[in-house]
C-alpha positions as protocol buffer text, in pm:
chain_id: "A"
residue {
  index: 1
  type: MET
  ca { x: -1024 y: 1249 z: 359 }
}
residue {
  index: 2
  type: ALA
  ca { x: -1029 y: 1388 z: 5 }
}
residue {
  index: 3
  type: VAL
  ca { x: -1162 y: 1174 z: -282 }
}
residue {
  index: 4
  type: LEU
  ca { x: -1064 y: 1271 z: -636 }
}
residue {
  index: 5
  type: ARG
  ca { x: -1218 y: 1104 z: -938 }
}
residue {
  index: 6
  type: HIS
  ca { x: -1188 y: 1131 z: -1313 }
}
residue {
  index: 7
  type: SER
  ca { x: -1232 y: 899 z: -1614 }
}
residue {
  index: 8
  type: VAL
  ca { x: -1010 y: 872 z: -1920 }
}
residue {
  index: 9
  type: THR
  ca { x: -1034 y: 673 z: -2244 }
}
residue {
  index: 10
  type: VAL
  ca { x: -731 y: 470 z: -2351 }
}
residue {
  index: 11
  type: LEU
  ca { x: -627 y: 211 z: -2608 }
}
residue {
  index: 12
  type: PRO
  ca { x: -676 y: -145 z: -2483 }
}
residue {
  index: 13
  type: VAL
  ca { x: -407 y: -410 z: -2438 }
}
residue {
  index: 14
  type: GLU
  ca { x: -553 y: -753 z: -2499 }
}
residue {
  index: 15
  type: PRO
  ca { x: -429 y: -1070 z: -2325 }
}
residue {
  index: 16
  type: GLU
  ca { x: -303 y: -1240 z: -2642 }
}
residue {
  index: 17
  type: TRP
  ca { x: -94 y: -939 z: -2745 }
}
residue {
  index: 18
  type: LEU
  ca { x: 57 y: -899 z: -2398 }
}
residue {
  index: 19
  type: ARG
  ca { x: 149 y: -1269 z: -2386 }
}
residue {
  index: 20
  type: GLU
  ca { x: 327 y: -1239 z: -2720 }
}
residue {
  index: 21
  type: VAL
  ca { x: 515 y: -925 z: -2616 }
}
residue {
  index: 22
  type: THR
  ca { x: 629 y: -1054 z: -2276 }
}
residue {
  index: 23
  type: ALA
  ca { x: 745 y: -1381 z: -2434 }
}
residue {
  index: 24
  type: LEU
  ca { x: 934 y: -1188 z: -2702 }
}
residue {
  index: 25
  type: MET
  ca { x: 1101 y: -963 z: -2444 }
}
residue {
  index: 26
  type: CYS
  ca { x: 1202 y: -1257 z: -2226 }
}
residue {
  index: 27
  type: ASP
  ca { x: 1338 y: -1440 z: -2531 }
}
residue {
  index: 28
  type: PHE
  ca { x: 1533 y: -1128 z: -2627 }
}
residue {
  index: 29
  type: ALA
  ca { x: 1684 y: -1092 z: -2277 }
}
residue {
  index: 30
  type: GLU
  ca { x: 1776 y: -1461 z: -2269 }
}
residue {
  index: 31
  type: SER
  ca { x: 1945 y: -1432 z: -2609 }
}
residue {
  index: 32
  type: THR
  ca { x: 2205 y: -1197 z: -2455 }
}
residue {
  index: 33
  type: ARG
  ca { x: 2516 y: -1330 z: -2282 }
}
residue {
  index: 34
  type: ALA
  ca { x: 2798 y: -1209 z: -2062 }
}
residue {
  index: 35
  type: ARG
  ca { x: 3143 y: -1152 z: -2208 }
}
residue {
  index: 36
  type: GLY
  ca { x: 3359 y: -1052 z: -1916 }
}
residue {
  index: 37
  type: ARG
  ca { x: 3189 y: -746 z: -1767 }
}
residue {
  index: 38
  type: ASP
  ca { x: 3009 y: -669 z: -2092 }
}
residue {
  index: 39
  type: VAL
  ca { x: 2664 y: -793 z: -2183 }
}
residue {
  index: 40
  type: VAL
  ca { x: 2635 y: -861 z: -2556 }
}
residue {
  index: 41
  type: LEU
  ca { x: 2352 y: -928 z: -2798 }
}
residue {
  index: 42
  type: GLY
  ca { x: 2324 y: -1247 z: -2999 }
}
residue {
  index: 43
  type: ASP
  ca { x: 2534 y: -1096 z: -3279 }
}
residue {
  index: 44
  type: GLY
  ca { x: 2807 y: -989 z: -3036 }
}
residue {
  index: 45
  type: THR
  ca { x: 2710 y: -620 z: -3018 }
}
residue {
  index: 46
  type: PRO
  ca { x: 2767 y: -488 z: -2663 }
}
residue {
  index: 47
  type: VAL
  ca { x: 2461 y: -364 z: -2475 }
}
residue {
  index: 48
  type: ALA
  ca { x: 2528 y: 5 z: -2413 }
}
residue {
  index: 49
  type: ASP
  ca { x: 2553 y: 147 z: -2061 }
}
residue {
  index: 50
  type: LEU
  ca { x: 2528 y: -194 z: -1892 }
}
residue {
  index: 51
  type: GLN
  ca { x: 2799 y: -394 z: -1713 }
}
residue {
  index: 52
  type: LEU
  ca { x: 2777 y: -716 z: -1516 }
}
residue {
  index: 53
  type: VAL
  ca { x: 2960 y: -652 z: -1189 }
}
residue {
  index: 54
  type: ARG
  ca { x: 2860 y: -955 z: -983 }
}
residue {
  index: 55
  type: GLY
  ca { x: 2708 y: -1301 z: -1026 }
}
residue {
  index: 56
  type: ARG
  ca { x: 2601 y: -1495 z: -1335 }
}
residue {
  index: 57
  type: HIS
  ca { x: 2408 y: -1327 z: -1612 }
}
residue {
  index: 58
  type: LEU
  ca { x: 2028 y: -1342 z: -1559 }
}
residue {
  index: 59
  type: ARG
  ca { x: 2064 y: -1556 z: -1249 }
}
residue {
  index: 60
  type: PRO
  ca { x: 1928 y: -1453 z: -908 }
}
residue {
  index: 61
  type: GLY
  ca { x: 2179 y: -1220 z: -746 }
}
residue {
  index: 62
  type: ALA
  ca { x: 2328 y: -1094 z: -1073 }
}
residue {
  index: 63
  type: ARG
  ca { x: 2416 y: -726 z: -1029 }
}
residue {
  index: 64
  type: TYR
  ca { x: 2458 y: -480 z: -1313 }
}
residue {
  index: 65
  type: ALA
  ca { x: 2591 y: -125 z: -1321 }
}
residue {
  index: 66
  type: LEU
  ca { x: 2389 y: 116 z: -1533 }
}
residue {
  index: 67
  type: THR
  ca { x: 2641 y: 361 z: -1671 }
}
residue {
  index: 68
  type: GLY
  ca { x: 2623 y: 671 z: -1886 }
}
residue {
  index: 69
  type: ALA
  ca { x: 2845 y: 964 z: -1966 }
}
residue {
  index: 70
  type: GLY
  ca { x: 2782 y: 1262 z: -1742 }
}
residue {
  index: 71
  type: ALA
  ca { x: 2570 y: 1067 z: -1493 }
}
residue {
  index: 72
  type: THR
  ca { x: 2593 y: 1211 z: -1143 }
}
residue {
  index: 73
  type: GLU
  ca { x: 2412 y: 928 z: -967 }
}
residue {
  index: 74
  type: GLN
  ca { x: 2495 y: 562 z: -921 }
}
residue {
  index: 75
  type: MET
  ca { x: 2241 y: 319 z: -1065 }
}
residue {
  index: 76
  type: THR
  ca { x: 2248 y: -56 z: -1030 }
}
residue {
  index: 77
  type: MET
  ca { x: 2009 y: -336 z: -1122 }
}
residue {
  index: 78
  type: VAL
  ca { x: 1982 y: -671 z: -945 }
}
residue {
  index: 79
  type: VAL
  ca { x: 1804 y: -982 z: -1072 }
}
residue {
  index: 80
  type: ARG
  ca { x: 1601 y: -1117 z: -782 }
}
residue {
  index: 81
  type: GLU
  ca { x: 1415 y: -1389 z: -972 }
}
residue {
  index: 82
  type: TRP
  ca { x: 1424 y: -1523 z: -1325 }
}
residue {
  index: 83
  type: ARG
  ca { x: 1195 y: -1820 z: -1374 }
}
residue {
  index: 84
  type: ARG
  ca { x: 958 y: -1776 z: -1661 }
}
residue {
  index: 85
  type: GLY
  ca { x: 727 y: -2042 z: -1527 }
}
residue {
  index: 86
  type: SER
  ca { x: 673 y: -1856 z: -1199 }
}
residue {
  index: 87
  type: ALA
  ca { x: 809 y: -1501 z: -1187 }
}
residue {
  index: 88
  type: VAL
  ca { x: 1066 y: -1253 z: -1310 }
}
residue {
  index: 89
  type: ALA
  ca { x: 1173 y: -986 z: -1059 }
}
residue {
  index: 90
  type: VAL
  ca { x: 1434 y: -712 z: -1089 }
}
residue {
  index: 91
  type: GLU
  ca { x: 1540 y: -445 z: -843 }
}
residue {
  index: 92
  type: GLN
  ca { x: 1678 y: -106 z: -938 }
}
residue {
  index: 93
  type: LEU
  ca { x: 1875 y: 108 z: -696 }
}
residue {
  index: 94
  type: LEU
  ca { x: 1960 y: 476 z: -737 }
}
residue {
  index: 95
  type: SER
  ca { x: 2201 y: 664 z: -514 }
}
residue {
  index: 96
  type: SER
  ca { x: 2301 y: 1030 z: -531 }
}
residue {
  index: 97
  type: ASP
  ca { x: 2382 y: 1314 z: -294 }
}
residue {
  index: 98
  type: GLU
  ca { x: 2015 y: 1414 z: -282 }
}
residue {
  index: 99
  type: LEU
  ca { x: 1832 y: 1082 z: -298 }
}
residue {
  index: 100
  type: THR
  ca { x: 1849 y: 711 z: -236 }
}
residue {
  index: 101
  type: ALA
  ca { x: 1576 y: 501 z: -394 }
}
residue {
  index: 102
  type: ARG
  ca { x: 1496 y: 133 z: -441 }
}
residue {
  index: 103
  type: LEU
  ca { x: 1237 y: -1 z: -687 }
}
residue {
  index: 104
  type: THR
  ca { x: 1139 y: -367 z: -723 }
}
residue {
  index: 105
  type: LEU
  ca { x: 928 y: -489 z: -1016 }
}
residue {
  index: 106
  type: ARG
  ca { x: 783 y: -841 z: -1034 }
}
residue {
  index: 107
  type: LEU
  ca { x: 585 y: -1009 z: -1312 }
}
residue {
  index: 108
  type: ARG
  ca { x: 415 y: -1331 z: -1216 }
}
residue {
  index: 109
  type: SER
  ca { x: 409 y: -1607 z: -1481 }
}
residue {
  index: 110
  type: PRO
  ca { x: 571 y: -1410 z: -1765 }
}
residue {
  index: 111
  type: ASP
  ca { x: 465 y: -1667 z: -2027 }
}
residue {
  index: 112
  type: GLN
  ca { x: 104 y: -1627 z: -1907 }
}
residue {
  index: 113
  type: PRO
  ca { x: 107 y: -1281 z: -1742 }
}
residue {
  index: 114
  type: ARG
  ca { x: -135 y: -1261 z: -1452 }
}
residue {
  index: 115
  type: LEU
  ca { x: 2 y: -1024 z: -1188 }
}
residue {
  index: 116
  type: VAL
  ca { x: 231 y: -719 z: -1189 }
}
residue {
  index: 117
  type: GLU
  ca { x: 368 y: -588 z: -859 }
}
residue {
  index: 118
  type: ALA
  ca { x: 590 y: -292 z: -775 }
}
residue {
  index: 119
  type: GLU
  ca { x: 739 y: -173 z: -448 }
}
residue {
  index: 120
  type: ALA
  ca { x: 948 y: 138 z: -386 }
}
residue {
  index: 121
  type: ARG
  ca { x: 1127 y: 312 z: -101 }
}
residue {
  index: 122
  type: MET
  ca { x: 1308 y: 642 z: -104 }
}
residue {
  index: 123
  type: ARG
  ca { x: 1484 y: 874 z: 138 }
}
residue {
  index: 124
  type: GLY
  ca { x: 1681 y: 1194 z: 127 }
}
residue {
  index: 125
  type: PRO
  ca { x: 2039 y: 1248 z: 245 }
}
residue {
  index: 126
  type: ALA
  ca { x: 2153 y: 1065 z: 557 }
}
residue {
  index: 127
  type: ASP
  ca { x: 2086 y: 1368 z: 782 }
}
residue {
  index: 128
  type: SER
  ca { x: 1756 y: 1469 z: 619 }
}
residue {
  index: 129
  type: GLY
  ca { x: 1526 y: 1310 z: 878 }
}
residue {
  index: 130
  type: VAL
  ca { x: 1199 y: 1119 z: 845 }
}
residue {
  index: 131
  type: LEU
  ca { x: 1015 y: 1390 z: 648 }
}
residue {
  index: 132
  type: GLN
  ca { x: 1220 y: 1300 z: 340 }
}
residue {
  index: 133
  type: ARG
  ca { x: 1128 y: 933 z: 348 }
}
residue {
  index: 134
  type: GLY
  ca { x: 844 y: 755 z: 177 }
}
residue {
  index: 135
  type: SER
  ca { x: 733 y: 422 z: 38 }
}
residue {
  index: 136
  type: GLY
  ca { x: 484 y: 287 z: -209 }
}
residue {
  index: 137
  type: LYS
  ca { x: 331 y: -30 z: -349 }
}
residue {
  index: 138
  type: ALA
  ca { x: 133 y: -102 z: -666 }
}
residue {
  index: 139
  type: ARG
  ca { x: -47 y: -411 z: -792 }
}
residue {
  index: 140
  type: ILE
  ca { x: -228 y: -499 z: -1116 }
}
residue {
  index: 141
  type: ASP
  ca { x: -430 y: -820 z: -1123 }
}
residue {
  index: 142
  type: LEU
  ca { x: -433 y: -874 z: -1499 }
}
residue {
  index: 143
  type: ALA
  ca { x: -695 y: -1150 z: -1497 }
}
residue {
  index: 144
  type: SER
  ca { x: -934 y: -933 z: -1295 }
}
residue {
  index: 145
  type: TRP
  ca { x: -860 y: -634 z: -1517 }
}
residue {
  index: 146
  type: TRP
  ca { x: -947 y: -818 z: -1836 }
}
residue {
  index: 147
  type: SER
  ca { x: -1258 y: -967 z: -1675 }
}
residue {
  index: 148
  type: ALA
  ca { x: -1376 y: -619 z: -1578 }
}
residue {
  index: 149
  type: ALA
  ca { x: -1293 y: -484 z: -1924 }
}
residue {
  index: 150
  type: ALA
  ca { x: -1491 y: -770 z: -2084 }
}
residue {
  index: 151
  type: LEU
  ca { x: -1819 y: -655 z: -1929 }
}
residue {
  index: 152
  type: PRO
  ca { x: -2057 y: -506 z: -2187 }
}
residue {
  index: 153
  type: PRO
  ca { x: -2059 y: -129 z: -2238 }
}
residue {
  index: 154
  type: GLY
  ca { x: -2286 y: 42 z: -1988 }
}
residue {
  index: 155
  type: ALA
  ca { x: -2245 y: -224 z: -1717 }
}
residue {
  index: 156
  type: LEU
  ca { x: -2165 y: -107 z: -1365 }
}
residue {
  index: 157
  type: PRO
  ca { x: -1792 y: -90 z: -1288 }
}
residue {
  index: 158
  type: VAL
  ca { x: -1653 y: -365 z: -1068 }
}
residue {
  index: 159
  type: ALA
  ca { x: -1658 y: -286 z: -695 }
}
residue {
  index: 160
  type: ARG
  ca { x: -1303 y: -405 z: -631 }
}
residue {
  index: 161
  type: ALA
  ca { x: -1043 y: -224 z: -839 }
}
residue {
  index: 162
  type: PRO
  ca { x: -808 y: -462 z: -1025 }
}
residue {
  index: 163
  type: ALA
  ca { x: -527 y: -204 z: -1023 }
}
residue {
  index: 164
  type: THR
  ca { x: -428 y: -31 z: -698 }
}
residue {
  index: 165
  type: ALA
  ca { x: -141 y: 169 z: -555 }
}
residue {
  index: 166
  type: ARG
  ca { x: -57 y: 318 z: -218 }
}
residue {
  index: 167
  type: VAL
  ca { x: 196 y: 585 z: -122 }
}
residue {
  index: 168
  type: LYS
  ca { x: 286 y: 636 z: 244 }
}
residue {
  index: 169
  type: HIS
  ca { x: 458 y: 931 z: 406 }
}
residue {
  index: 170
  type: LEU
  ca { x: 481 y: 1044 z: 765 }
}
residue {
  index: 171
  type: LEU
  ca { x: 232 y: 1323 z: 693 }
}
residue {
  index: 172
  type: ALA
  ca { x: -12 y: 1162 z: 449 }
}
residue {
  index: 173
  type: ASP
  ca { x: -141 y: 842 z: 295 }
}
residue {
  index: 174
  type: ALA
  ca { x: -261 y: 833 z: -69 }
}
residue {
  index: 175
  type: ARG
  ca { x: -431 y: 546 z: -252 }
}
residue {
  index: 176
  type: LEU
  ca { x: -505 y: 500 z: -620 }
}
residue {
  index: 177
  type: TYR
  ca { x: -775 y: 276 z: -774 }
}
residue {
  index: 178
  type: LEU
  ca { x: -823 y: 203 z: -1144 }
}
residue {
  index: 179
  type: ARG
  ca { x: -1138 y: 39 z: -1282 }
}
residue {
  index: 180
  type: PRO
  ca { x: -1178 y: -30 z: -1657 }
}
residue {
  index: 181
  type: GLN
  ca { x: -1493 y: -49 z: -1869 }
}
residue {
  index: 182
  type: ARG
  ca { x: -1527 y: -135 z: -2236 }
}
residue {
  index: 183
  type: THR
  ca { x: -1661 y: 141 z: -2458 }
}
residue {
  index: 184
  type: ASP
  ca { x: -1878 y: 94 z: -2767 }
}
residue {
  index: 185
  type: ASP
  ca { x: -1573 y: 136 z: -2994 }
}
residue {
  index: 186
  type: GLY
  ca { x: -1369 y: -126 z: -2805 }
}
residue {
  index: 187
  type: ARG
  ca { x: -1145 y: 108 z: -2607 }
}
residue {
  index: 188
  type: TRP
  ca { x: -1115 y: 120 z: -2229 }
}
residue {
  index: 189
  type: ARG
  ca { x: -1284 y: 383 z: -2018 }
}
residue {
  index: 190
  type: VAL
  ca { x: -1077 y: 386 z: -1698 }
}
residue {
  index: 191
  type: GLU
  ca { x: -1213 y: 539 z: -1379 }
}
residue {
  index: 192
  type: VAL
  ca { x: -928 y: 688 z: -1178 }
}
residue {
  index: 193
  type: THR
  ca { x: -996 y: 737 z: -807 }
}
residue {
  index: 194
  type: VAL
  ca { x: -747 y: 880 z: -559 }
}
residue {
  index: 195
  type: THR
  ca { x: -800 y: 914 z: -185 }
}
residue {
  index: 196
  type: VAL
  ca { x: -575 y: 1130 z: 31 }
}
residue {
  index: 197
  type: ARG
  ca { x: -578 y: 1154 z: 408 }
}
residue {
  index: 198
  type: GLY
  ca { x: -349 y: 1300 z: 669 }
}
residue {
  index: 199
  type: ARG
  ca { x: -180 y: 1074 z: 923 }
}
residue {
  index: 200
  type: TRP
  ca { x: -155 y: 1087 z: 1300 }
}
residue {
  index: 201
  type: LEU
  ca { x: -218 y: 1425 z: 1465 }
}
residue {
  index: 202
  type: LEU
  ca { x: -188 y: 1601 z: 1129 }
}
residue {
  index: 203
  type: ARG
  ca { x: -509 y: 1449 z: 996 }
}
residue {
  index: 204
  type: PRO
  ca { x: -731 y: 1752 z: 1088 }
}
residue {
  index: 205
  type: LEU
  ca { x: -477 y: 1996 z: 944 }
}
residue {
  index: 206
  type: ALA
  ca { x: -450 y: 1795 z: 622 }
}
residue {
  index: 207
  type: ALA
  ca { x: -828 y: 1789 z: 591 }
}
residue {
  index: 208
  type: VAL
  ca { x: -844 y: 2170 z: 618 }
}
residue {
  index: 209
  type: ALA
  ca { x: -560 y: 2214 z: 367 }
}
residue {
  index: 210
  type: LEU
  ca { x: -727 y: 1981 z: 117 }
}
residue {
  index: 211
  type: LEU
  ca { x: -1057 y: 2164 z: 161 }
}
residue {
  index: 212
  type: VAL
  ca { x: -895 y: 2503 z: 94 }
}
residue {
  index: 213
  type: ALA
  ca { x: -699 y: 2375 z: -206 }
}
residue {
  index: 214
  type: GLY
  ca { x: -983 y: 2158 z: -337 }
}
residue {
  index: 215
  type: GLY
  ca { x: -1054 y: 2346 z: -661 }
}
residue {
  index: 216
  type: PRO
  ca { x: -695 y: 2374 z: -790 }
}
residue {
  index: 217
  type: LEU
  ca { x: -623 y: 2020 z: -673 }
}
residue {
  index: 218
  type: ARG
  ca { x: -917 y: 1879 z: -869 }
}
residue {
  index: 219
  type: ARG
  ca { x: -820 y: 2071 z: -1182 }
}
residue {
  index: 220
  type: GLU
  ca { x: -462 y: 1951 z: -1158 }
}
residue {
  index: 221
  type: PHE
  ca { x: -587 y: 1598 z: -1102 }
}
residue {
  index: 222
  type: ARG
  ca { x: -798 y: 1607 z: -1417 }
}
residue {
  index: 223
  type: SER
  ca { x: -509 y: 1749 z: -1613 }
}
residue {
  index: 224
  type: GLY
  ca { x: -267 y: 1488 z: -1478 }
}
residue {
  index: 225
  type: ALA
  ca { x: -501 y: 1199 z: -1558 }
}
residue {
  index: 226
  type: GLU
  ca { x: -553 y: 1327 z: -1912 }
}
residue {
  index: 227
  type: ARG
  ca { x: -177 y: 1367 z: -1967 }
}
residue {
  index: 228
  type: ALA
  ca { x: -118 y: 1013 z: -1843 }
}
residue {
  index: 229
  type: ALA
  ca { x: -384 y: 883 z: -2081 }
}
residue {
  index: 230
  type: GLU
  ca { x: -231 y: 1071 z: -2373 }
}
residue {
  index: 231
  type: GLY
  ca { x: 111 y: 926 z: -2292 }
}
residue {
  index: 232
  type: TRP
  ca { x: -34 y: 574 z: -2270 }
}
residue {
  index: 233
  type: ASN
  ca { x: -216 y: 610 z: -2603 }
}
residue {
  index: 234
  type: ALA
  ca { x: 94 y: 739 z: -2780 }
}
residue {
  index: 235
  type: ALA
  ca { x: 322 y: 465 z: -2644 }
}
residue {
  index: 236
  type: ILE
  ca { x: 77 y: 176 z: -2685 }
}
residue {
  index: 237
  type: GLY
  ca { x: -27 y: 299 z: -3030 }
}
residue {
  index: 238
  type: GLU
  ca { x: 334 y: 279 z: -3148 }
}
residue {
  index: 239
  type: LEU
  ca { x: 383 y: -68 z: -3000 }
}
residue {
  index: 240
  type: LEU
  ca { x: 58 y: -205 z: -3146 }
}
residue {
  index: 241
  type: ALA
  ca { x: 172 y: -92 z: -3491 }
}
residue {
  index: 242
  type: LEU
  ca { x: 486 y: -308 z: -3473 }
}
residue {
  index: 243
  type: GLY
  ca { x: 499 y: -670 z: -3577 }
}
residue {
  index: 244
  type: PRO
  ca { x: 714 y: -922 z: -3384 }
}
residue {
  index: 245
  type: ASP
  ca { x: 1018 y: -876 z: -3611 }
}
residue {
  index: 246
  type: GLU
  ca { x: 992 y: -499 z: -3595 }
}
residue {
  index: 247
  type: LEU
  ca { x: 960 y: -504 z: -3216 }
}
residue {
  index: 248
  type: ARG
  ca { x: 1261 y: -734 z: -3186 }
}
residue {
  index: 249
  type: ALA
  ca { x: 1461 y: -497 z: -3408 }
}
residue {
  index: 250
  type: GLU
  ca { x: 1359 y: -199 z: -3195 }
}
residue {
  index: 251
  type: LEU
  ca { x: 1471 y: -379 z: -2878 }
}
residue {
  index: 252
  type: ALA
  ca { x: 1808 y: -454 z: -3037 }
}
residue {
  index: 253
  type: ARG
  ca { x: 1848 y: -95 z: -3156 }
}
residue {
  index: 254
  type: HIS
  ca { x: 1773 y: 58 z: -2818 }
}
residue {
  index: 255
  type: ALA
  ca { x: 1997 y: -194 z: -2641 }
}
residue {
  index: 256
  type: ALA
  ca { x: 2288 y: -110 z: -2871 }
}
residue {
  index: 257
  type: GLU
  ca { x: 2237 y: 267 z: -2860 }
}
residue {
  index: 258
  type: GLY
  ca { x: 2179 y: 304 z: -2487 }
}
residue {
  index: 259
  type: THR
  ca { x: 2076 y: 626 z: -2315 }
}
residue {
  index: 260
  type: PRO
  ca { x: 2105 y: 971 z: -2478 }
}
residue {
  index: 261
  type: GLN
  ca { x: 2383 y: 1059 z: -2231 }
}
residue {
  index: 262
  type: GLY
  ca { x: 2570 y: 742 z: -2314 }
}
residue {
  index: 263
  type: ARG
  ca { x: 2548 y: 809 z: -2688 }
}
residue {
  index: 264
  type: GLU
  ca { x: 2667 y: 1166 z: -2645 }
}
residue {
  index: 265
  type: GLY
  ca { x: 2960 y: 1051 z: -2437 }
}
residue {
  index: 266
  type: ALA
  ca { x: 3049 y: 792 z: -2698 }
}
residue {
  index: 267
  type: GLY
  ca { x: 3043 y: 1055 z: -2968 }
}
residue {
  index: 268
  type: ASP
  ca { x: 2753 y: 885 z: -3141 }
}
residue {
  index: 269
  type: GLY
  ca { x: 2467 y: 1119 z: -3199 }
}
residue {
  index: 270
  type: THR
  ca { x: 2278 y: 902 z: -3441 }
}
residue {
  index: 271
  type: GLY
  ca { x: 2044 y: 711 z: -3210 }
}
residue {
  index: 272
  type: ALA
  ca { x: 1716 y: 814 z: -3068 }
}
residue {
  index: 273
  type: GLY
  ca { x: 1681 y: 753 z: -2702 }
}
residue {
  index: 274
  type: ASP
  ca { x: 1371 y: 653 z: -2521 }
}
residue {
  index: 275
  type: GLY
  ca { x: 1264 y: 762 z: -2178 }
}
residue {
  index: 276
  type: THR
  ca { x: 1047 y: 594 z: -1925 }
}
residue {
  index: 277
  type: GLY
  ca { x: 854 y: 780 z: -1664 }
}
residue {
  index: 278
  type: ALA
  ca { x: 635 y: 674 z: -1384 }
}
residue {
  index: 279
  type: GLY
  ca { x: 345 y: 909 z: -1385 }
}
residue {
  index: 280
  type: ASP
  ca { x: 87 y: 944 z: -1121 }
}
residue {
  index: 281
  type: GLY
  ca { x: -246 y: 1089 z: -1207 }
}
residue {
  index: 282
  type: THR
  ca { x: -439 y: 1329 z: -1001 }
}
residue {
  index: 283
  type: GLY
  ca { x: -793 y: 1417 z: -1084 }
}
residue {
  index: 284
  type: ALA
  ca { x: -1128 y: 1562 z: -1019 }
}
residue {
  index: 285
  type: GLY
  ca { x: -1319 y: 1458 z: -719 }
}
residue {
  index: 286
  type: ASP
  ca { x: -1685 y: 1416 z: -671 }
}
residue {
  index: 287
  type: GLY
  ca { x: -1859 y: 1310 z: -358 }
}
residue {
  index: 288
  type: THR
  ca { x: -1820 y: 952 z: -247 }
}
residue {
  index: 289
  type: GLY
  ca { x: -2101 y: 705 z: -295 }
}
residue {
  index: 290
  type: ASP
  ca { x: -2140 y: 362 z: -142 }
}
residue {
  index: 291
  type: ARG
  ca { x: -1927 y: 199 z: -410 }
}
residue {
  index: 292
  type: ASP
  ca { x: -1654 y: 459 z: -374 }
}
residue {
  index: 293
  type: ARG
  ca { x: -1645 y: 423 z: -1 }
}
residue {
  index: 294
  type: LYS
  ca { x: -1599 y: 53 z: -55 }
}
residue {
  index: 295
  type: GLY
  ca { x: -1324 y: 121 z: -309 }
}
residue {
  index: 296
  type: ALA
  ca { x: -1148 y: 358 z: -72 }
}
residue {
  index: 297
  type: GLY
  ca { x: -1129 y: 83 z: 185 }
}
residue {
  index: 298
  type: GLU
  ca { x: -945 y: -153 z: -48 }
}
residue {
  index: 299
  type: GLY
  ca { x: -582 y: -222 z: 17 }
}
residue {
  index: 300
  type: ALA
  ca { x: -311 y: -177 z: -238 }
}
């Protein structure tokens, strides 16, 4: 088994701010309504690249088509749960000639956020076989995260990581653990630990391959973790600078403008699109101590 470890410093997200933002986003979503197949904002402006194709708007089972000019894949979104007192869950499905993927995101108690969960499955074309299939899960216990981040600077990191992820493939199993610490200037110092092991009869071969590629793998891991931290700091820095009215206006603008492809197809080149990416970090590995062996045994 290979253990990779690196620490990055990022801007913090405090509980009060996250509660305000999630409440604002839920209020914004609930201010929209269905008009036939269109979804419109409170002022009647259609939400770009989004059509209701089945069910009642924002009710469990509601299915939406995510459209866009020039798109070669089919993307749909399904509301699985929408109860602000308990959970909000949405599922996104992507289908193309090369890939079929399903991603489910769930936020427990949106008005008092306490747990974020994600689950994904993907496979290649129908005749691609099991080597082009994989799955993953991620979990962030927000209460445990903030408790860990509230420890005084210099305190030992918590043994059990409040944020975990696991990716499974026929050939390998990878796990990610994130542990925050507060720095003297109030930011978060996040320890990123990744463990990788081969599966079944390939475990010895995977161990040899990881040993041979150890140096480049560790360098790429450090670089990936630093890039992820830079992306987080840029995005969170912009959000923290916005007041509630400004954030609400930005949500409305992005909803009306849609994706860059959709704007180009509509002949409207005035809007600025935003992109979301799921990044995974990879990083430098040291030897494993007692605490890290305990962390590596945690489940995502």
